[in-house]
XYZ file of C-alpha atoms in Angstrom:
415
model
C 128.719 244.475 -155.615
C 128.654 245.218 -151.876
C 126.596 248.359 -152.555
C 124.112 246.347 -154.632
C 123.960 243.693 -151.958
C 123.150 246.271 -149.284
C 120.281 247.519 -151.426
C 118.681 244.208 -152.298
C 119.519 242.205 -149.154
C 121.580 239.140 -148.450
C 119.294 236.738 -150.334
C 120.339 237.296 -153.928
C 117.314 235.826 -155.723
C 117.781 235.976 -159.471
C 115.098 234.520 -161.675
C 116.909 233.177 -164.652
C 119.989 231.085 -165.326
C 123.465 232.495 -164.823
C 123.550 233.679 -168.425
C 121.364 236.589 -167.282
C 123.100 237.351 -163.990
C 124.843 240.434 -165.424
C 121.440 242.125 -165.816
C 121.350 242.678 -162.057
C 124.876 242.271 -160.748
C 127.033 243.497 -163.566
C 129.447 240.953 -164.972
C 129.518 238.707 -161.907
C 132.664 236.631 -162.422
C 131.290 233.571 -160.633
C 128.085 232.410 -159.025
C 126.317 229.698 -157.039
C 123.436 228.198 -159.023
C 120.809 226.438 -156.893
C 118.098 224.229 -158.374
C 115.144 224.590 -156.005
C 113.298 221.754 -157.734
C 116.123 219.456 -156.652
C 115.760 220.512 -153.009
C 111.996 219.976 -153.149
C 112.465 216.568 -154.771
C 115.018 215.584 -152.140
C 112.649 216.661 -149.359
C 109.971 214.522 -150.944
C 112.369 211.575 -151.025
C 113.224 212.072 -147.360
C 109.515 212.155 -146.539
C 109.147 208.825 -148.297
C 112.151 207.384 -146.478
C 110.847 208.583 -143.104
C 107.934 206.144 -143.408
C 105.448 208.097 -141.325
C 107.779 210.193 -139.215
C 107.587 213.940 -139.786
C 110.486 215.625 -141.609
C 112.364 218.606 -140.198
C 114.386 220.243 -142.949
C 117.716 221.377 -141.500
C 118.538 224.748 -143.044
C 121.302 225.873 -140.689
C 124.448 227.465 -142.063
C 122.485 229.469 -144.643
C 120.934 226.179 -145.765
C 124.377 224.601 -146.143
C 125.385 227.535 -148.320
C 122.379 227.262 -150.638
C 120.531 230.315 -149.278
C 118.314 230.172 -146.199
C 114.883 231.400 -147.228
C 114.651 230.025 -150.793
C 115.967 226.637 -149.682
C 113.617 226.500 -146.702
C 110.678 227.259 -148.979
C 111.771 224.504 -151.354
C 112.079 222.026 -148.484
C 108.583 222.841 -147.213
C 107.138 222.653 -150.711
C 108.739 219.217 -150.993
C 107.091 217.892 -147.853
C 109.082 219.034 -144.821
C 106.672 220.090 -142.062
C 109.304 221.487 -139.675
C 112.427 223.585 -140.163
C 115.535 223.546 -137.989
C 118.522 225.829 -137.504
C 121.434 225.982 -135.094
C 121.214 229.708 -134.339
C 118.400 232.049 -133.438
C 119.300 234.660 -136.054
C 118.386 232.240 -138.820
C 115.186 231.202 -137.035
C 114.175 234.856 -136.780
C 114.950 235.343 -140.481
C 112.558 232.511 -141.324
C 109.847 234.027 -139.160
C 110.307 237.465 -140.768
C 110.118 235.931 -144.229
C 106.852 234.210 -143.301
C 105.434 237.485 -142.004
C 106.504 239.310 -145.167
C 104.720 237.035 -147.598
C 106.425 233.650 -147.591
C 103.437 232.025 -145.948
C 104.702 228.542 -146.761
C 107.309 229.094 -144.031
C 104.665 229.351 -141.307
C 105.659 225.944 -139.932
C 107.268 224.936 -136.620
C 110.857 226.197 -136.433
C 113.391 224.771 -133.983
C 116.632 226.465 -132.927
C 119.042 224.414 -130.831
C 122.417 226.096 -130.220
C 122.476 229.172 -127.996
C 125.027 231.086 -125.965
C 124.211 232.815 -122.663
C 122.389 236.079 -123.269
C 120.649 234.870 -126.419
C 117.434 236.802 -127.241
C 115.075 234.110 -125.969
C 112.247 236.613 -125.409
C 112.233 237.544 -129.103
C 112.308 233.877 -130.051
C 109.404 232.995 -127.764
C 107.291 235.840 -129.132
C 108.129 234.633 -132.647
C 106.881 231.114 -131.787
C 110.286 229.493 -132.200
C 110.860 226.174 -130.438
C 114.052 226.129 -128.370
C 116.497 223.341 -127.620
C 117.546 223.270 -123.948
C 120.788 221.385 -123.128
C 121.335 222.521 -119.548
C 119.623 223.820 -116.428
C 121.289 227.205 -116.897
C 119.926 227.606 -120.403
C 116.497 226.363 -119.375
C 116.464 228.966 -116.596
C 117.251 231.675 -119.145
C 114.433 230.491 -121.387
C 111.972 230.372 -118.475
C 112.955 233.869 -117.325
C 112.398 235.219 -120.834
C 109.022 233.494 -120.994
C 107.947 235.199 -117.758
C 108.981 238.587 -119.138
C 106.889 238.244 -122.285
C 104.008 236.413 -120.620
C 104.099 233.539 -123.048
C 105.016 229.892 -122.480
C 108.184 228.733 -124.244
C 108.112 225.543 -126.305
C 111.190 223.533 -125.341
C 112.947 220.430 -126.666
C 115.184 218.925 -123.978
C 118.595 217.919 -125.336
C 120.142 214.782 -123.918
C 123.759 213.894 -124.681
C 123.686 210.177 -125.528
C 127.363 209.924 -126.392
C 128.487 212.703 -128.725
C 129.908 214.672 -125.764
C 128.972 217.941 -127.379
C 125.894 220.095 -126.680
C 123.316 218.400 -124.438
C 122.809 217.221 -120.856
C 125.256 214.452 -119.961
C 125.304 211.974 -117.080
C 123.959 213.375 -113.802
C 123.138 216.657 -115.531
C 120.284 214.908 -117.345
C 118.044 214.139 -114.314
C 118.739 217.658 -113.022
C 117.553 219.089 -116.343
C 114.399 216.956 -116.244
C 113.592 218.143 -112.704
C 114.219 221.778 -113.631
C 111.994 221.428 -116.694
C 109.283 219.809 -114.606
C 109.345 222.761 -112.202
C 109.358 225.317 -115.033
C 106.437 223.594 -116.682
C 104.512 223.555 -113.386
C 104.838 227.351 -113.153
C 103.642 227.752 -116.736
C 106.906 229.193 -118.050
C 107.758 226.360 -120.415
C 106.097 223.463 -122.165
C 108.338 220.510 -122.903
C 107.229 219.419 -126.355
C 110.263 217.518 -127.596
C 113.279 215.400 -126.782
C 116.353 215.400 -129.005
C 119.888 214.087 -129.312
C 122.595 213.724 -131.974
C 124.231 210.613 -133.369
C 127.965 209.942 -133.273
C 128.250 207.367 -136.092
C 125.030 207.282 -138.069
C 127.102 206.974 -141.243
C 128.403 203.656 -139.844
C 125.089 201.815 -139.453
C 126.636 198.606 -138.098
C 128.529 200.296 -135.289
C 127.435 199.273 -131.755
C 127.529 202.908 -130.584
C 124.355 203.512 -132.605
C 122.469 200.842 -130.676
C 123.816 202.204 -127.399
C 122.698 205.731 -128.262
C 119.216 204.588 -129.253
C 118.908 202.761 -125.918
C 120.045 205.838 -123.963
C 117.634 208.012 -125.911
C 114.732 205.631 -125.297
C 115.565 205.696 -121.581
C 115.571 209.501 -121.637
C 112.151 209.455 -123.306
C 110.888 207.265 -120.457
C 112.267 209.834 -117.990
C 110.282 212.522 -119.786
C 107.086 210.473 -119.616
C 107.621 209.851 -115.894
C 108.004 213.598 -115.383
C 104.608 214.153 -117.002
C 105.836 215.697 -120.255
C 103.533 215.069 -123.209
C 106.107 214.981 -125.966
C 104.976 215.932 -129.453
C 108.201 214.722 -131.019
C 111.213 212.581 -130.151
C 114.019 213.003 -132.649
C 117.608 211.919 -133.188
C 117.931 210.935 -136.871
C 120.081 213.017 -139.191
C 120.432 212.282 -142.916
C 122.389 209.012 -142.658
C 120.210 207.716 -139.830
C 117.094 208.428 -141.879
C 118.476 206.192 -144.621
C 120.263 203.491 -142.669
C 118.799 203.338 -139.125
C 115.022 202.944 -139.443
C 114.748 202.009 -135.766
C 115.855 205.555 -134.867
C 113.245 207.525 -136.789
C 110.843 207.924 -133.835
C 108.419 210.849 -134.463
C 110.623 213.192 -136.478
C 113.761 212.999 -138.613
C 116.185 215.856 -139.241
C 117.803 215.513 -142.710
C 120.314 218.179 -143.604
C 122.872 217.274 -146.258
C 120.471 214.931 -148.042
C 118.065 217.822 -148.648
C 120.704 219.344 -150.874
C 121.225 216.140 -152.822
C 124.526 214.951 -151.392
C 125.171 211.526 -149.932
C 125.740 211.652 -146.163
C 127.614 208.344 -146.363
C 129.455 208.249 -149.707
C 131.307 205.086 -148.703
C 127.948 203.314 -148.486
C 125.946 204.842 -151.333
C 126.201 207.644 -153.872
C 123.660 210.414 -154.229
C 122.276 208.696 -157.288
C 121.917 205.403 -155.450
C 120.017 207.215 -152.694
C 117.727 208.883 -155.293
C 119.021 212.346 -154.455
C 119.729 215.220 -156.862
C 122.548 217.665 -156.016
C 121.123 221.178 -155.975
C 124.251 223.355 -156.111
C 126.514 224.212 -159.031
C 129.481 226.609 -158.924
C 130.361 228.215 -162.233
C 132.668 231.024 -163.286
C 133.876 232.715 -166.452
C 137.473 232.693 -167.636
C 139.125 236.100 -167.324
C 142.167 235.635 -169.573
C 144.028 232.868 -171.363
C 147.665 232.771 -172.361
C 149.942 230.487 -174.306
C 153.069 229.596 -172.328
C 156.083 227.346 -173.001
C 157.073 224.159 -171.235
C 158.730 224.809 -167.884
C 156.603 227.807 -166.890
C 155.808 227.907 -163.173
C 152.229 228.814 -162.256
C 150.818 230.837 -159.342
C 152.453 231.568 -155.986
C 155.509 229.479 -155.232
C 155.445 227.849 -158.672
C 154.122 224.601 -157.161
C 152.993 223.630 -160.668
C 155.220 223.754 -163.759
C 153.890 223.250 -167.254
C 155.182 219.994 -168.764
C 154.780 221.235 -172.346
C 153.674 224.257 -174.326
C 150.129 224.842 -173.214
C 147.251 227.238 -172.640
C 146.647 228.546 -169.137
C 143.199 229.866 -168.184
C 142.653 232.215 -165.252
C 139.400 231.681 -163.317
C 138.093 234.375 -160.931
C 137.334 232.366 -157.774
C 139.564 231.679 -154.806
C 139.613 231.033 -151.108
C 137.739 234.278 -150.445
C 134.880 232.640 -152.338
C 135.152 229.367 -150.432
C 137.480 227.412 -152.697
C 139.613 225.405 -150.252
C 143.322 226.167 -150.447
C 143.843 222.448 -149.875
C 142.527 221.999 -153.429
C 145.708 223.542 -154.829
C 146.928 221.402 -157.750
C 144.118 218.860 -157.251
C 140.728 220.638 -157.397
C 138.748 219.235 -160.373
C 137.238 221.487 -163.042
C 135.246 221.253 -166.260
C 136.808 223.552 -168.851
C 135.855 223.606 -172.541
C 134.002 220.334 -172.078
C 137.030 218.536 -170.627
C 138.068 217.645 -167.074
C 141.133 219.461 -165.772
C 142.470 220.392 -162.349
C 143.683 223.533 -160.666
C 147.275 224.276 -161.655
C 149.239 225.732 -158.760
C 148.044 227.295 -155.550
C 144.538 228.549 -154.887
C 144.775 232.322 -154.421
C 142.377 234.635 -152.625
C 140.434 235.609 -155.745
C 141.551 233.302 -158.541
C 142.788 229.934 -159.668
C 144.539 228.817 -162.844
C 144.115 225.663 -164.890
C 146.293 224.068 -167.525
C 143.905 223.650 -170.451
C 146.419 222.053 -172.791
C 145.441 222.657 -176.411
C 141.728 223.082 -175.683
C 139.945 225.915 -177.447
C 139.265 228.006 -174.339
C 138.850 231.790 -174.374
C 138.064 234.653 -172.034
C 134.415 234.554 -171.038
C 134.038 230.784 -171.387
C 132.164 229.021 -168.623
C 134.048 226.862 -166.141
C 132.303 224.438 -163.778
C 133.899 223.813 -160.404
C 131.176 221.367 -159.456
C 127.632 220.672 -160.569
C 126.290 221.341 -164.029
C 127.172 223.731 -166.820
C 124.512 226.033 -168.255
C 123.954 223.513 -171.079
C 123.360 220.701 -168.591
C 126.750 219.039 -168.956
C 127.748 217.353 -165.710
C 130.951 218.602 -164.177
C 132.786 217.344 -161.100
C 130.724 216.772 -157.974
C 131.002 218.332 -154.521
C 132.112 214.886 -153.381
C 134.887 214.950 -155.990
C 136.065 218.219 -154.455
C 135.822 216.793 -150.948
C 137.909 213.795 -151.953
C 140.496 216.012 -153.636
C 140.782 218.419 -150.702
C 140.683 215.773 -147.985
C 137.421 216.931 -146.434
C 133.665 216.223 -146.609
C 131.031 217.467 -149.023
C 129.263 219.257 -146.144
C 132.208 221.643 -145.917
C 132.559 222.146 -149.657
C 129.021 223.461 -150.170
C 128.649 225.281 -146.842
C 131.848 227.287 -147.163
C 130.840 228.978 -150.444
C 131.055 232.692 -149.708
C 128.166 235.132 -149.892
C 130.406 237.109 -152.246
C 129.145 234.673 -154.865
C 125.578 235.631 -155.834
C 122.993 232.872 -155.477
C 121.020 232.184 -158.628
C 117.807 230.175 -158.205
C 116.554 227.991 -161.030
C 113.818 225.472 -161.691
C 110.049 225.672 -161.954
C 109.669 226.176 -158.206
C 111.915 229.238 -158.321
C 109.605 230.803 -160.884
C 106.514 229.734 -158.958
C 107.846 231.370 -155.800
C 108.833 234.506 -157.703
C 112.554 234.047 -157.063
């Protein structure tokens, strides 16, 4: 598989459903199936929810595990007019894809998390907007702009309370003054102002109001400095739904693009009119009939309560299945809901299928839909079982699992 992957690239775009995956990858034991129509529909829904603000589709983290370039194309086709990533490597990948034929990706791209020594010159030449959280980083961007003879487009990052990346306290006026000087020399153009919410999934929390007030004050600072901002933006997925006063000029939905609720305690995906895009399916390797009292997997943390059928499934923590899902991870096997029996191993899990008619080769759904459309557990079900969030469940799915793109948009885009 690694040899095949090196030949065809990291974006494993396979036209048909997983029933035809073996035609390219041999008998792939498991796969990530991504419905690009769902991503496009979700982007369209976020555009509607934004009520006039532009939509930046957040495709960081390999599009939350869904595959960077295909997912970005789906988001743009659904109405997103900007794309955003945390790291420059992904921004450069988007620009290369646009240059190599994916013309729908020729939209503004923003990258906002950079370490010292990042290749700012390459980014500036590629017309990538850059987030600037500090004077030191702004200086690096300006120096790169001078080297390439092209003005850098910068979004100043103000820390309004998250205490993470961004200019905080007295560092903020220093950043504004440094940006004003760099703009006067023609090295940068300040086109945006951005920040991140702390509790957007708690819409009644007073910290949200405080952050909006701090952000509005920072925008006034930018106006006083003479910056003509194209966009002011702070809204992530939950803020886009639940904090309309924070939409400003641009919203940055991430998780919602992929059909998952960013605030499951407040509303489900269905209630938010979102369609989950990702399904994880695998094929049983072997089954065996065992007696009552048989321990299963490492440490025998599960013991069969009766004579039963065990089914071995070829996915494990090397594929992104959380080890915390041992004995609790939900599955759809032979049309019935079961759970993982015993510990999650590196490459496989086991389930107790009882007396179900399950055989080697049968499809198992970890989450999402089966090939016949039957709904299995959700990513949120997995998050609840493993004590985490759905963001982590989908994003951690390993590139060892080939991505299979489905839906009419996948065919239209030639994926």
